[in-house]
PDB file of C-alpha atoms in Angstrom:
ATOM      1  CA  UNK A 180       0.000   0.000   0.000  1.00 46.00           C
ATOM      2  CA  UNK A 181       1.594   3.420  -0.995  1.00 48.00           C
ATOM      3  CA  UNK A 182       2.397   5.508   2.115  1.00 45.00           C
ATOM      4  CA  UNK A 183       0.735   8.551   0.474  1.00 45.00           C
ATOM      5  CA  UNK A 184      -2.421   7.275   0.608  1.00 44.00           C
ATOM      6  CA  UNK A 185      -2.421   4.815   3.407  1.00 43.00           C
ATOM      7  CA  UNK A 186      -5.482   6.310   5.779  1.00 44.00           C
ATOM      8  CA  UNK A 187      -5.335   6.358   9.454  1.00 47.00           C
ATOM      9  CA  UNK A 188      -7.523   6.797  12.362  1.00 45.00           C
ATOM     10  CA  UNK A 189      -7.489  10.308  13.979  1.00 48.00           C
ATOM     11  CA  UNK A 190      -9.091  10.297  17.621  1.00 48.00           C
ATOM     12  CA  UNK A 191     -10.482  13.035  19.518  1.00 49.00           C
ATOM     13  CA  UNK A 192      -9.393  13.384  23.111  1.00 49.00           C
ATOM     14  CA  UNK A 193     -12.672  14.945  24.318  1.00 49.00           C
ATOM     15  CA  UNK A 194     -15.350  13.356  22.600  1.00 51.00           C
ATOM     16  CA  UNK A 195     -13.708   9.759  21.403  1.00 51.00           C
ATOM     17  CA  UNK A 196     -15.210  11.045  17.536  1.00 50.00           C
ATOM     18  CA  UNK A 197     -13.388   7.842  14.850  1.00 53.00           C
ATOM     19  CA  UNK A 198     -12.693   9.028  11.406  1.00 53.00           C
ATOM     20  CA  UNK A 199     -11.174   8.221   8.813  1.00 53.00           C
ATOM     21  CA  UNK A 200      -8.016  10.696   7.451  1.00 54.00           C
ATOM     22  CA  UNK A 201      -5.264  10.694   5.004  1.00 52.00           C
ATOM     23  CA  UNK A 202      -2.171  11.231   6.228  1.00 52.00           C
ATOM     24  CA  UNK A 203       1.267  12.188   4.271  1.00 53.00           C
ATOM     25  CA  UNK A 204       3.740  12.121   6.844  1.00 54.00           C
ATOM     26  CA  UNK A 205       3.420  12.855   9.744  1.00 53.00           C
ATOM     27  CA  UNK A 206       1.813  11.029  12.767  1.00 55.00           C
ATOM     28  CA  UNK A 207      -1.976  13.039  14.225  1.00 53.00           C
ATOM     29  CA  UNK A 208      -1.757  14.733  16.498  1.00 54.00           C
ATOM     30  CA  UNK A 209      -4.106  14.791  19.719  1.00 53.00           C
ATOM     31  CA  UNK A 210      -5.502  17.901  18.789  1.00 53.00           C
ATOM     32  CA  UNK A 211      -7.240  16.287  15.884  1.00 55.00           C
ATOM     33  CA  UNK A 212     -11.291  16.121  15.913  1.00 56.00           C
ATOM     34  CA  UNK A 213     -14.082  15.372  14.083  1.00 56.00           C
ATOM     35  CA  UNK A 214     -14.728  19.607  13.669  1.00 64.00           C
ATOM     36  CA  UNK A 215     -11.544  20.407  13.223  1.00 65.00           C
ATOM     37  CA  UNK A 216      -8.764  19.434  10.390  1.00 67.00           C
ATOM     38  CA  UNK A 217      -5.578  18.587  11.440  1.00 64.00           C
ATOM     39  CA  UNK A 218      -3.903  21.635   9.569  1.00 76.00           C
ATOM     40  CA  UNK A 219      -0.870  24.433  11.002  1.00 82.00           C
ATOM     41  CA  UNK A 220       2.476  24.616  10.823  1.00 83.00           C
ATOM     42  CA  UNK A 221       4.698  23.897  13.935  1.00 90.00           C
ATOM     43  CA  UNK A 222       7.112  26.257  15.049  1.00 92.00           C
ATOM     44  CA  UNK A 223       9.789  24.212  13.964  1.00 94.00           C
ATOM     45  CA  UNK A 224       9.253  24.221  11.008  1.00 93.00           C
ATOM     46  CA  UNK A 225       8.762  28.573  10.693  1.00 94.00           C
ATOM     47  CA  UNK A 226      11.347  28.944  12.584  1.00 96.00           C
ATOM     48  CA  UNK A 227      13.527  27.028   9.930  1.00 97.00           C
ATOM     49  CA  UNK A 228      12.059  28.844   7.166  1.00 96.00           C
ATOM     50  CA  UNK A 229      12.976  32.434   8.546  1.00 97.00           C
ATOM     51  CA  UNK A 230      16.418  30.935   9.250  1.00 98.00           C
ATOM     52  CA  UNK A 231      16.709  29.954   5.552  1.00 98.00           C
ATOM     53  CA  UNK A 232      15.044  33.170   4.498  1.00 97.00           C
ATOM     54  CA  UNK A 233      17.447  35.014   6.342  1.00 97.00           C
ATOM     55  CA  UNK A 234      20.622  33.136   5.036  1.00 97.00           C
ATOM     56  CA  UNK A 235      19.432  34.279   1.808  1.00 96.00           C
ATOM     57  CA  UNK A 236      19.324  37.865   2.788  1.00 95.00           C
ATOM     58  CA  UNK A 237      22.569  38.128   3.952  1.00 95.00           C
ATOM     59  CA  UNK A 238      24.171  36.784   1.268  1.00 94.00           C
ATOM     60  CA  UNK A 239      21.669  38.238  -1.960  1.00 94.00           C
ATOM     61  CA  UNK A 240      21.906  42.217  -0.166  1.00 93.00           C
ATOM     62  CA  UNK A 241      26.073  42.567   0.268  1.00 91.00           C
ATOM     63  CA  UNK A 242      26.240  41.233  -3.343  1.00 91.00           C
ATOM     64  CA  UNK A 243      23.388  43.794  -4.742  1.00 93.00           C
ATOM     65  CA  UNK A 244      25.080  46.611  -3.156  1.00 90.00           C
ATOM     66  CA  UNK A 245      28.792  45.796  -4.637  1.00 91.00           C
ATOM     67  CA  UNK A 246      26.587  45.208  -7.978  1.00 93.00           C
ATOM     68  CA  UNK A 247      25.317  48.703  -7.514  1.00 92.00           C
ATOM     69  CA  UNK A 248      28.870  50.369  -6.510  1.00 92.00           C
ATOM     70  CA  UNK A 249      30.138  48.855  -9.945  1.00 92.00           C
ATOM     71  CA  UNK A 250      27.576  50.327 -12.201  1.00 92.00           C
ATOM     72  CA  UNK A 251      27.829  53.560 -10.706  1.00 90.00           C
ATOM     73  CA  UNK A 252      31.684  53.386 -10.913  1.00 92.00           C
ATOM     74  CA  UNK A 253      31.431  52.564 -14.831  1.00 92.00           C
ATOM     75  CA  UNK A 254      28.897  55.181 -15.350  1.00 88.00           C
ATOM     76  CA  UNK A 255      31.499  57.445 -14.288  1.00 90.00           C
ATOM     77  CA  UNK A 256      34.342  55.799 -16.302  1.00 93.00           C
ATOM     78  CA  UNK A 257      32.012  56.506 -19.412  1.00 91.00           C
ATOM     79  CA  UNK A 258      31.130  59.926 -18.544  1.00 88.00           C
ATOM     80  CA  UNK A 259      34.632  60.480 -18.066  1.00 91.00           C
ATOM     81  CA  UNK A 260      35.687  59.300 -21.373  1.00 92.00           C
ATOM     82  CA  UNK A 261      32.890  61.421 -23.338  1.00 89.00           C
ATOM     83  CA  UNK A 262      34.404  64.545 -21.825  1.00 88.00           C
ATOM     84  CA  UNK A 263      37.683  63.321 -22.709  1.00 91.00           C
ATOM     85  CA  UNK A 264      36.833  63.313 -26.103  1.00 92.00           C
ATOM     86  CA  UNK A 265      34.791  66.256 -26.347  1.00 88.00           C
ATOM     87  CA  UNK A 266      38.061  68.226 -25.150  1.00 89.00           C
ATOM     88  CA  UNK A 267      40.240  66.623 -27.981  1.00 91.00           C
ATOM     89  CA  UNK A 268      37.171  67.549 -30.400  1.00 90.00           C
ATOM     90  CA  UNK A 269      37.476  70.994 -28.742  1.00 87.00           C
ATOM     91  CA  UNK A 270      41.381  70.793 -29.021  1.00 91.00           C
ATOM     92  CA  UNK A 271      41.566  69.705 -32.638  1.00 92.00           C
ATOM     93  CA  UNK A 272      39.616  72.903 -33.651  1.00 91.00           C
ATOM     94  CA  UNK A 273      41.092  75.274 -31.842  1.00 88.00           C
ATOM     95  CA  UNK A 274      44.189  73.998 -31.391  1.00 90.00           C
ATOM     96  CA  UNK A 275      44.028  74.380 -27.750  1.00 87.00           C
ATOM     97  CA  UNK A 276      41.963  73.587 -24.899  1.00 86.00           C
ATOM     98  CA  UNK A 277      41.315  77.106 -23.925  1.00 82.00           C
ATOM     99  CA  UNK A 278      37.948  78.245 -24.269  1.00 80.00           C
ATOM    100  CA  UNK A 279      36.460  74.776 -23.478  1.00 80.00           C
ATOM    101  CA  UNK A 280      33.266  74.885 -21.538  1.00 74.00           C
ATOM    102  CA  UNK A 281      31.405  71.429 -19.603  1.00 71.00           C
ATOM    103  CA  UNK A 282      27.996  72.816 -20.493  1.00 61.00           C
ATOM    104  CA  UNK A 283      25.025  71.228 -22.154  1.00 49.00           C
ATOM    105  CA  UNK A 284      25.135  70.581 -25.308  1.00 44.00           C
ATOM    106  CA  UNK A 285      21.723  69.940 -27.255  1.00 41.00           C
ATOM    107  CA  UNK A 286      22.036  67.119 -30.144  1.00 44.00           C
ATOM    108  CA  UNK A 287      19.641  65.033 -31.600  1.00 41.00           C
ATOM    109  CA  UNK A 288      19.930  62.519 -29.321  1.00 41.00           C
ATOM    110  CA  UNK A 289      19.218  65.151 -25.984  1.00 42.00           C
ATOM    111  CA  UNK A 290      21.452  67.162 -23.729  1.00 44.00           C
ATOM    112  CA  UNK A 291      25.059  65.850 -23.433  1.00 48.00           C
ATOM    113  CA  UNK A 292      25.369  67.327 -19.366  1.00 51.00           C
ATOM    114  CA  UNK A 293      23.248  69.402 -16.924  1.00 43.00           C
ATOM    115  CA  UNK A 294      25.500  72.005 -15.078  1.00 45.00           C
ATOM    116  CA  UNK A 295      24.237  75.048 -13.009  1.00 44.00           C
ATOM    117  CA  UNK A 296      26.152  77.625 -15.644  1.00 44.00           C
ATOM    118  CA  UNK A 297      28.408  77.850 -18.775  1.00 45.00           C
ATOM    119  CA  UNK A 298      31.314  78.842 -16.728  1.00 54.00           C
ATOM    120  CA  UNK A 299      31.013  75.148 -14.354  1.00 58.00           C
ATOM    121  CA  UNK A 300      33.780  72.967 -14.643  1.00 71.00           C
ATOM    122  CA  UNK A 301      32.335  70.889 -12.357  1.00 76.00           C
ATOM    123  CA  UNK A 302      28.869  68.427 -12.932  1.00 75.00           C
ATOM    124  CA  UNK A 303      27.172  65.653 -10.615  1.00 77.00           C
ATOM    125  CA  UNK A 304      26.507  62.025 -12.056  1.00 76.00           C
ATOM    126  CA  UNK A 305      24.404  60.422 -12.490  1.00 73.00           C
ATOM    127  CA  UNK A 306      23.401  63.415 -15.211  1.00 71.00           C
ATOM    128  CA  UNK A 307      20.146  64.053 -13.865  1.00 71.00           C
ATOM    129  CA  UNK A 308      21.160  63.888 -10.085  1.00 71.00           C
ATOM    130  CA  UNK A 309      21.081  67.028  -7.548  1.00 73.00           C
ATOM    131  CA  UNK A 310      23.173  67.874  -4.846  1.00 75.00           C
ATOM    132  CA  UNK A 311      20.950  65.134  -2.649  1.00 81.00           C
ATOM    133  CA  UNK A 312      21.213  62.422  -4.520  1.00 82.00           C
ATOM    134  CA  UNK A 313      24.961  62.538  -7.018  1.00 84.00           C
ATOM    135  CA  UNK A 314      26.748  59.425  -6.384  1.00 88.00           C
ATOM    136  CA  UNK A 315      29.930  61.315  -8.483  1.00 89.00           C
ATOM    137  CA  UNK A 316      31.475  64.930  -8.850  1.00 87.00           C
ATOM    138  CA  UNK A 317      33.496  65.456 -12.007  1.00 86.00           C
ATOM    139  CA  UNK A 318      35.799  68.095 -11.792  1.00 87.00           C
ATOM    140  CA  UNK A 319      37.935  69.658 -14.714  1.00 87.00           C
ATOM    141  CA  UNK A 320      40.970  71.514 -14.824  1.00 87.00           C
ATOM    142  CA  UNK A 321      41.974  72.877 -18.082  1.00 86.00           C
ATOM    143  CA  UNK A 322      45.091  75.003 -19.197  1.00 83.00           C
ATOM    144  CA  UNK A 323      46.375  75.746 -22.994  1.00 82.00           C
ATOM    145  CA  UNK A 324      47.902  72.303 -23.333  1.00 87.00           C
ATOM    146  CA  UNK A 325      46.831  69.796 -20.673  1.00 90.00           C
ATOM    147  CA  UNK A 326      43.474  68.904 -18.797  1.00 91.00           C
ATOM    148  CA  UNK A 327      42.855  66.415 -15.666  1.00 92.00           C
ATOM    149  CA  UNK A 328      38.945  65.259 -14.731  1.00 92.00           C
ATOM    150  CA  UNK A 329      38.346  63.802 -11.492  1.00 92.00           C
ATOM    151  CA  UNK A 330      34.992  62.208  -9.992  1.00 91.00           C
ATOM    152  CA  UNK A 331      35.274  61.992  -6.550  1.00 91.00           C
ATOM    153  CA  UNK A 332      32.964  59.108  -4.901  1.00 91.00           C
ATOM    154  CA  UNK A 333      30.501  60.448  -2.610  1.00 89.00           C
ATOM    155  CA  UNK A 334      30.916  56.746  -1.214  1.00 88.00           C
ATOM    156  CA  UNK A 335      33.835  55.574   1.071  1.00 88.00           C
ATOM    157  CA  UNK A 336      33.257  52.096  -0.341  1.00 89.00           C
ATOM    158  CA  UNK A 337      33.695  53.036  -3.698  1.00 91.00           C
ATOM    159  CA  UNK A 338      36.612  54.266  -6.028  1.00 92.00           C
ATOM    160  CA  UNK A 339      37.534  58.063  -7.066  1.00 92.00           C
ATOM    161  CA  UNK A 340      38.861  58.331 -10.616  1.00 94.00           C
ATOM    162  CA  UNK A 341      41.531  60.243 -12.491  1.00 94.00           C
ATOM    163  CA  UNK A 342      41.701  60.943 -16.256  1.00 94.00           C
ATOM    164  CA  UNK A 343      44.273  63.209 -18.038  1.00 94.00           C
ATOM    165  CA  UNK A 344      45.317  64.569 -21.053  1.00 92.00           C
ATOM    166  CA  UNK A 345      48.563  62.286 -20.866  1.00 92.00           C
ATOM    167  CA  UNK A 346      46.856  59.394 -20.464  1.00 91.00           C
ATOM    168  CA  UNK A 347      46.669  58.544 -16.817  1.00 93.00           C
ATOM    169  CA  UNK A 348      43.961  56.657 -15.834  1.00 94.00           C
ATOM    170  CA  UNK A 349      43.758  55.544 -11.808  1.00 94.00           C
ATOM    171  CA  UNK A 350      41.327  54.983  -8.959  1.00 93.00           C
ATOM    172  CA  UNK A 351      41.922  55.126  -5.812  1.00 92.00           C
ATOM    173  CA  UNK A 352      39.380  54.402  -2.707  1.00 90.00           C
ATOM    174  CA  UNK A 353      40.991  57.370  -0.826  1.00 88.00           C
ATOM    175  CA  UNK A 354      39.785  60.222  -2.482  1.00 85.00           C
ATOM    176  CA  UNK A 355      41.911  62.868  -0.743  1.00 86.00           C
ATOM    177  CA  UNK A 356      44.528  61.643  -2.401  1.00 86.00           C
ATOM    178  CA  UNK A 357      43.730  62.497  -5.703  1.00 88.00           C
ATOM    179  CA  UNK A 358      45.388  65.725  -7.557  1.00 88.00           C
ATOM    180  CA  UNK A 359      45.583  66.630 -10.811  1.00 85.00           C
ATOM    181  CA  UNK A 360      48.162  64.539 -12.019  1.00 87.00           C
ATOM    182  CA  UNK A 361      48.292  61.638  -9.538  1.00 88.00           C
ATOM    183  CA  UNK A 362      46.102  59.336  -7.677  1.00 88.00           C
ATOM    184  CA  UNK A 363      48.581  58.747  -4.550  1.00 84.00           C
ATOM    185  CA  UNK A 364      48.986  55.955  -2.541  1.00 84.00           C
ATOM    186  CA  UNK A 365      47.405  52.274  -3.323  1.00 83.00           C
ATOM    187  CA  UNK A 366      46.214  53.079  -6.757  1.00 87.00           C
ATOM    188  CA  UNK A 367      45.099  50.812  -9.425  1.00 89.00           C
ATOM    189  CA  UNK A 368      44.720  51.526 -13.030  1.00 90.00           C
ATOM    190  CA  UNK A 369      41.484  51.271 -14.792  1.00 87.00           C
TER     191      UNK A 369
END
């Protein structure tokens, strides 16, 4: 006989009620009657399923937040980049990189960056943050030959870049270390 279907008695304490019940695994209980189903969960058993629940937590929330801390970190390696090149575009028609403004730009495909005046050399990142919510500050420092961009992290956890006109790119986690030509101590390229 399979064990699945194999049907048991289930007694009830109080008034002595027979019946007949299918049972799956596990043995009845006392509490079973007549007027009531033999139903629940034990406390065992919920108290294993927020322990597994919770395992899960603690390993799915660190690894979304390091996800996060990486896109935002190659957002600003992209944003980075575009300005780069807009200041060699800049440079290779005026022969210098005086004169170059971070400003918006309007094109067919939108507004290149969103900066409080023409005169900014600085802009927040994501594009459309504010002051509240910027996860980066670019900075740029241009003279008649050379430029340097940094994006400072607004996050401890997360890397502060350098880009320059020579070709130095570094992060660093420190961000106070950053100038316009090096990155400091405990650097890596990117």
């Amino acid at each position: 006989m399979n064990v699945m279907n194999k049907m048991q008695l289930c007694r009830c304490v109080a008034s002595e009620v027979i019946r007949p019940r299918v049972s799956y695994h596990f043995r009845p209980s006392a509490r079973c009657c007549a007027t009531k189903p033999c139903t629940g969960f034990t406390l065992i058993e919920l108290m294993i399923t927020v322990a597994i629940v919770a395992i899960i937590a603690a390993i799915a929330i660190p690894s979304y937040d390091t996800y996060i801390r990486r896109a935002d970190l190659s957002t600003a390696q992209q944003e980075m980049l575009k300005v780069a090149e807009l200041l060699e575009k800049h440079r290779a028609r005026n022969f210098s990189y005086d004169g170059f403004v971070l400003k918006g730009t309007a094109t067919n495909q939108g507004a290149y960056y969103s900066v409080p005046s023409a005169t900014n050399t600085t802009l927040l990142l994501p594009l459309t943050a504010t002051s509240a919510n910027q996860k980066f500050t670019l900075s740029l420092t241009v003279n008649t030959q050379a430029w340097s961009l940094k994006a400072v992290s607004q996050s401890p956890r997360n890397y502060s870049l350098l880009l320059t006109s020579t070709g130095l790119k570094c992060k660093t986690k420190t961000a106070a270390n950053i100038t316009t030509s090096s990155c400091g101590n405990e650097t890596e390229d990117w």
